[in-house]
Each structure stands twice: as structure tokens, then as C-alpha cells.
Short mmCIF file of C-alpha atoms in Angstrom, two decimals:
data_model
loop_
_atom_site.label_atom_id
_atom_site.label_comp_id
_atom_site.label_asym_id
_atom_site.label_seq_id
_atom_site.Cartn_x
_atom_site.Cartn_y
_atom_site.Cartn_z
CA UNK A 195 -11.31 22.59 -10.50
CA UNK A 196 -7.86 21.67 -9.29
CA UNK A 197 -6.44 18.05 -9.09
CA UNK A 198 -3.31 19.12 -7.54
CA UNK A 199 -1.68 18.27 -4.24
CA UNK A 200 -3.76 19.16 -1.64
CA UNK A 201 -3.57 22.63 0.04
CA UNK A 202 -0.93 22.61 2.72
CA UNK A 203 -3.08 24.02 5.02
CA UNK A 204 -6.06 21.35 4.13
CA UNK A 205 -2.91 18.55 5.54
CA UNK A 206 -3.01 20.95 8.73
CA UNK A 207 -6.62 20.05 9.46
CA UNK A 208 -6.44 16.50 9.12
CA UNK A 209 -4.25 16.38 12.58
CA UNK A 210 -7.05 16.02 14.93
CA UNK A 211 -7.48 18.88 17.64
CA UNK A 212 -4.98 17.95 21.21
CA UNK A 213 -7.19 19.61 24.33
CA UNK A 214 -4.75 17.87 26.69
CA UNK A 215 -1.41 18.87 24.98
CA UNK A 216 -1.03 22.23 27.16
CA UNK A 217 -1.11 19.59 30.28
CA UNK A 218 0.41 16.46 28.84
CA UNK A 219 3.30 19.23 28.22
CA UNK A 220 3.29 20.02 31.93
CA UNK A 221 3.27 16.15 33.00
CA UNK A 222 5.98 15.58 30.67
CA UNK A 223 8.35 18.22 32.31
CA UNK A 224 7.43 16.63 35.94
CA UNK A 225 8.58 13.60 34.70
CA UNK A 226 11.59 15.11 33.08
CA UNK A 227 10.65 13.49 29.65
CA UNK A 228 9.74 14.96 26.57
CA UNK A 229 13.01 17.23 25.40
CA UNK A 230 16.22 15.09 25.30
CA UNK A 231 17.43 11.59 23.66
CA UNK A 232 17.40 9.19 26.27
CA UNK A 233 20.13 6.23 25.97
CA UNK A 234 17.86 3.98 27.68
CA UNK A 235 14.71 4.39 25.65
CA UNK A 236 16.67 3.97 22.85
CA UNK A 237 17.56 0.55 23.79
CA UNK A 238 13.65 0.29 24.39
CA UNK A 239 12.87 1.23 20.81
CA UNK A 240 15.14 -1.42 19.70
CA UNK A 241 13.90 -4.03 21.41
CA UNK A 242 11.22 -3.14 20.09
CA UNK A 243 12.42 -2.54 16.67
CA UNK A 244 13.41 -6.87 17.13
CA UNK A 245 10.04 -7.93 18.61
CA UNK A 246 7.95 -6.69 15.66
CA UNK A 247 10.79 -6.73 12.74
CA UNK A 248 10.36 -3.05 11.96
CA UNK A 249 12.72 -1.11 10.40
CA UNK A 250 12.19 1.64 12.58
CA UNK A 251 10.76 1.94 16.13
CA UNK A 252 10.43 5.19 18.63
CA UNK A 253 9.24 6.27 21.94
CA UNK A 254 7.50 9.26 20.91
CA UNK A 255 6.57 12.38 23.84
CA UNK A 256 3.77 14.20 21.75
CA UNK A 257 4.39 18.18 22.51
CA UNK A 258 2.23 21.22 21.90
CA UNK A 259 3.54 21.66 18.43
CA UNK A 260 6.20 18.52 17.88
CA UNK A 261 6.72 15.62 18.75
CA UNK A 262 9.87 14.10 20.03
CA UNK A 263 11.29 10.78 19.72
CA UNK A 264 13.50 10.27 22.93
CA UNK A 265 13.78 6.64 21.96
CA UNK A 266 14.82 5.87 18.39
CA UNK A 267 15.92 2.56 16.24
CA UNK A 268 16.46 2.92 13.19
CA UNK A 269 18.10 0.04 11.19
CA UNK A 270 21.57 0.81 10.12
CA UNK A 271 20.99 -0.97 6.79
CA UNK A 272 17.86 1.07 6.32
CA UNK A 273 19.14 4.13 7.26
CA UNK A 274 22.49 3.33 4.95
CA UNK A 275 20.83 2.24 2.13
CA UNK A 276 18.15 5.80 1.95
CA UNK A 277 21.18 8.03 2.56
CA UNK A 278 21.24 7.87 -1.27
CA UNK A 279 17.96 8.96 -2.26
CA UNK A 280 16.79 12.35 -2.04
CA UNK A 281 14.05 11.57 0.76
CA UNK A 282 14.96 12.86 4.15
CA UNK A 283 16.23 11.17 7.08
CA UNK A 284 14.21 10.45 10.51
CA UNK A 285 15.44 12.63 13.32
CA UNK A 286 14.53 13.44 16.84
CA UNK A 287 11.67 15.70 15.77
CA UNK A 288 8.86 16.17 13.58
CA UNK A 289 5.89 18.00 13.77
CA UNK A 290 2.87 17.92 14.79
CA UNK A 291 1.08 17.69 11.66
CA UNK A 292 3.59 14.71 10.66
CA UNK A 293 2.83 10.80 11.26
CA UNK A 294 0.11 9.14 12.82
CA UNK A 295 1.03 9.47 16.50
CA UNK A 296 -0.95 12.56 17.19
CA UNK A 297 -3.95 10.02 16.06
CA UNK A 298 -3.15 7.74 18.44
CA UNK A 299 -2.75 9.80 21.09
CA UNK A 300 -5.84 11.58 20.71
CA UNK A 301 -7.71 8.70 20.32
CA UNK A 302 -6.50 7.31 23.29
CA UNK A 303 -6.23 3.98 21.62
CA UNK A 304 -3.67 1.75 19.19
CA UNK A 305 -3.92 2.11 15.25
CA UNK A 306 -2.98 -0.19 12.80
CA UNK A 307 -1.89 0.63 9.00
CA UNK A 308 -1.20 -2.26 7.16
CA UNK A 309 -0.97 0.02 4.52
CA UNK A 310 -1.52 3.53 4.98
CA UNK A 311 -2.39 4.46 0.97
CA UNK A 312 -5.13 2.45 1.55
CA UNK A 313 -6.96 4.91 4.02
CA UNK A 314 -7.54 7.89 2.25
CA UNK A 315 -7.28 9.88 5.72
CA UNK A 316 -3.74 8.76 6.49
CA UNK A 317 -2.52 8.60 3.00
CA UNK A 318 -2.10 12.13 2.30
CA UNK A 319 0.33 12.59 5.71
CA UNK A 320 3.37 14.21 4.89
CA UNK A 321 5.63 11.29 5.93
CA UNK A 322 4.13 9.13 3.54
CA UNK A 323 5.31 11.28 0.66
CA UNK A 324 8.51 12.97 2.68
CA UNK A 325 9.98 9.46 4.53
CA UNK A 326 8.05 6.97 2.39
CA UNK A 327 6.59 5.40 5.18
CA UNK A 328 3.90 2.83 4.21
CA UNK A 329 2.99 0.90 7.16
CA UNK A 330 2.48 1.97 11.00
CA UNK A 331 2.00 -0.26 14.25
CA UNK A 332 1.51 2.33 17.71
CA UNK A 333 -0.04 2.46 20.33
CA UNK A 334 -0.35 5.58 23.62
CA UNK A 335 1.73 5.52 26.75
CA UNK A 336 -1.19 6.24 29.50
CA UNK A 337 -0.16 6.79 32.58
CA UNK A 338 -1.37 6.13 36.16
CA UNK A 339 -3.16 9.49 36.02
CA UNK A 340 -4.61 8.83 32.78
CA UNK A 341 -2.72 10.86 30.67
CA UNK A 342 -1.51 9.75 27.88
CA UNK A 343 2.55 11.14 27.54
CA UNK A 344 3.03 9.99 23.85
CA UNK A 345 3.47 6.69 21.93
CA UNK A 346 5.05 3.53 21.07
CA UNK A 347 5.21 2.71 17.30
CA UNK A 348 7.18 1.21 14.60
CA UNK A 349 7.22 1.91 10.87
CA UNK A 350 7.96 -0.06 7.33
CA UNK A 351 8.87 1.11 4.21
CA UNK A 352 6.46 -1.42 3.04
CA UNK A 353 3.40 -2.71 3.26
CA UNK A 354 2.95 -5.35 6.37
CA UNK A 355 0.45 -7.38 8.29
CA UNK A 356 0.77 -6.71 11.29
CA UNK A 357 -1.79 -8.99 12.76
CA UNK A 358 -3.12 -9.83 16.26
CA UNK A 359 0.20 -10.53 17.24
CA UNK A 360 1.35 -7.15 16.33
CA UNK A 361 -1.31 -5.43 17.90
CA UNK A 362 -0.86 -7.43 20.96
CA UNK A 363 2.85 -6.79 21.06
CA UNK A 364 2.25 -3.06 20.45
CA UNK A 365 -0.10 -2.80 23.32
CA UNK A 366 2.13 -4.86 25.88
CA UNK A 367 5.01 -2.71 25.22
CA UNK A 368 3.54 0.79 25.87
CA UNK A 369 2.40 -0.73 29.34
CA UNK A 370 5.82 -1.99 30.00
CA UNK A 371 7.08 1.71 29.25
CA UNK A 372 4.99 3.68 31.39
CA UNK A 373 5.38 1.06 34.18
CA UNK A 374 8.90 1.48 34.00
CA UNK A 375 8.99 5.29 33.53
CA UNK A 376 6.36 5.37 36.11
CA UNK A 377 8.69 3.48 38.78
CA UNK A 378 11.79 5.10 37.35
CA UNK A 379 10.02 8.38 38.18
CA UNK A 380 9.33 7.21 41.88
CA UNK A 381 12.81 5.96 42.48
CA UNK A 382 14.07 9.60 41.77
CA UNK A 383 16.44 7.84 38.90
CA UNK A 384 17.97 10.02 36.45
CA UNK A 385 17.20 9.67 32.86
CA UNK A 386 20.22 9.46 31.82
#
């Protein structure tokens, strides 16, 4: 019997199945989200990033087989002080099979992870060992059609309550975002 890290394929099968990704992928292009930074989402995920007192905060488009964070915030003392240590840095991407977002967007619903070691089914993600993420607010960005385009989340380092009020804030802000990509959409506005 072998006490070892897990197989990397048994991390594979804990992301749960994504029927709609083929047409959330399809929605996403219409929309002309999904594939490039976007200045203005980034000032969205730090907002954000202030509301809740997160370290880190995204807009995350979940893909086929990555997910992209076309809003980022990520604190420049946090980001500063792990550029020493030999864990690697958040970027634009990550895949599928990374974070808790594909959760959330499957489920349809928020999640909250005051701290993640704490449920076994999230503990063994790869950014928990990788990033050393330990806590996770998100919630999905549904839109009018009822698809749901992606997330909203912030991360910690460390353990935190998030509480009602997180939750609350969480929620509130994904239905700003798809309002305003929603209208932004309609207005024939650039991204950019």
C-alpha cells in the first residue's frame, strides 16, 4: 500500500465533468471575452481585491481546457514578497484541473473555503501545494441566457472567515460583472 502523493491522474478526476464548456466557449467568443487581459476588468478585480481584503482577486473565463483570468489583482507586496520563494507566481492562465473555479462553475453556485485543508476534496488541488493558496471566496458570472461565462473569486495565503458578508459581497459582485459586460456587449463597446 502506498502513502504517497496521490496519482496525478487521481487530481485529474477530482475536477468535476464541464457539459457546457464546448458552448460557454462559443458564448465567450460572441462576447469577445475569454482570451486577452482586459485593462478594465482588471480594475474590477481590484476593487474587488479592496472590498473583501484579499490578496488576490480575478475575473476568471473558464475554457475547455484553461481557464483565463482577464481580470487580475494581485497585491504588489504579496507578489514582492513570494518572488523569493521557490513557489510559482499567478499568471493569466492555469488549467483546468487547477483551483476551485471549475467547482463553482459547474455547480452553478458560490463556494466558500475558509480553509481549504480542511475539506479533504479541495485540499489535494494543485494550487494549494503549487501557489499555497489556503482560503477561496467565488462565485459564477451567469448570464442573461443562463450561462454561466466564468467566475469572480479572491484568494488568501491564509486561512480567513469569510462570513455572510463575504459571501454576500462575492455574490453582488459577479451580478454587477455580467450586468456590465452584458450592457457593454449591447453598446457594441470595445474591450479594450
Amino acid at each position: 500500500m502506498s502513502y504517497g502523493p496521490p496519482h496525478p491522474v487521481a487530481r485529474l478526476l477530482l475536477t468535476p465533468e464541464d457539459k457546457e464548456a464546448p458552448a460557454r466557449a462559443q458564448r465567450l467568443l460572441e462576447m469577445g471575452l475569454g482570451d486577452h487581459p482586459d485593462p478594465a476588468l482588471d480594475v474590477f478585480a481590484g476593487h474587488l481585491a479592496e472590498l473583501t481584503a484579499a490578496p488576490y482577486a480575478m475575473v476568471n473565463f473558464v475554457g475547455e481546457s484553461r481557464q483565463f483570468f482577464a481580470g487580475l489583482h494581485v497585491r504588489p507586496a504579496v507578489d514582492l514578497a513570494r518572488a523569493g520563494d521557490s513557489k510559482p507566481r499567478l499568471g493569466r492562465y492555469l488549467g483546468r484541473d487547477h483551483g476551485f473555479c471549475p467547482h463553482v462553475v459547474v455547480r452553478r453556485k458560490a463556494l466558500v473555503l475558509e480553509d481549504v485543508r480542511d475539506y479533504p476534496r479541495f485540499a489535494g488541488n494543485p494550487i494549494v501545494d503549487e501557489f499555497g493558496v489556503r482560503s477561496y471566496l467565488g462565485a459564477p458570472l451567469i448570464d442573461s441566457t443562463g450561462m454561466v461565462l466564468g467566475t469572480v473569486c479572491v484568494v488568501d495565503m491564509d486561512p480567513r472567515p469569510w462570513g455572510k458578508a463575504g459571501l454576500e459581497t462575492i455574490k453582488a459582485s459577479a451580478v454587477d460583472l455580467v450586468a456590465r459586460l452584458e450592457r457593454r456587449q449591447a453598446d457594441g463597446l470595445p474591450l479594450l
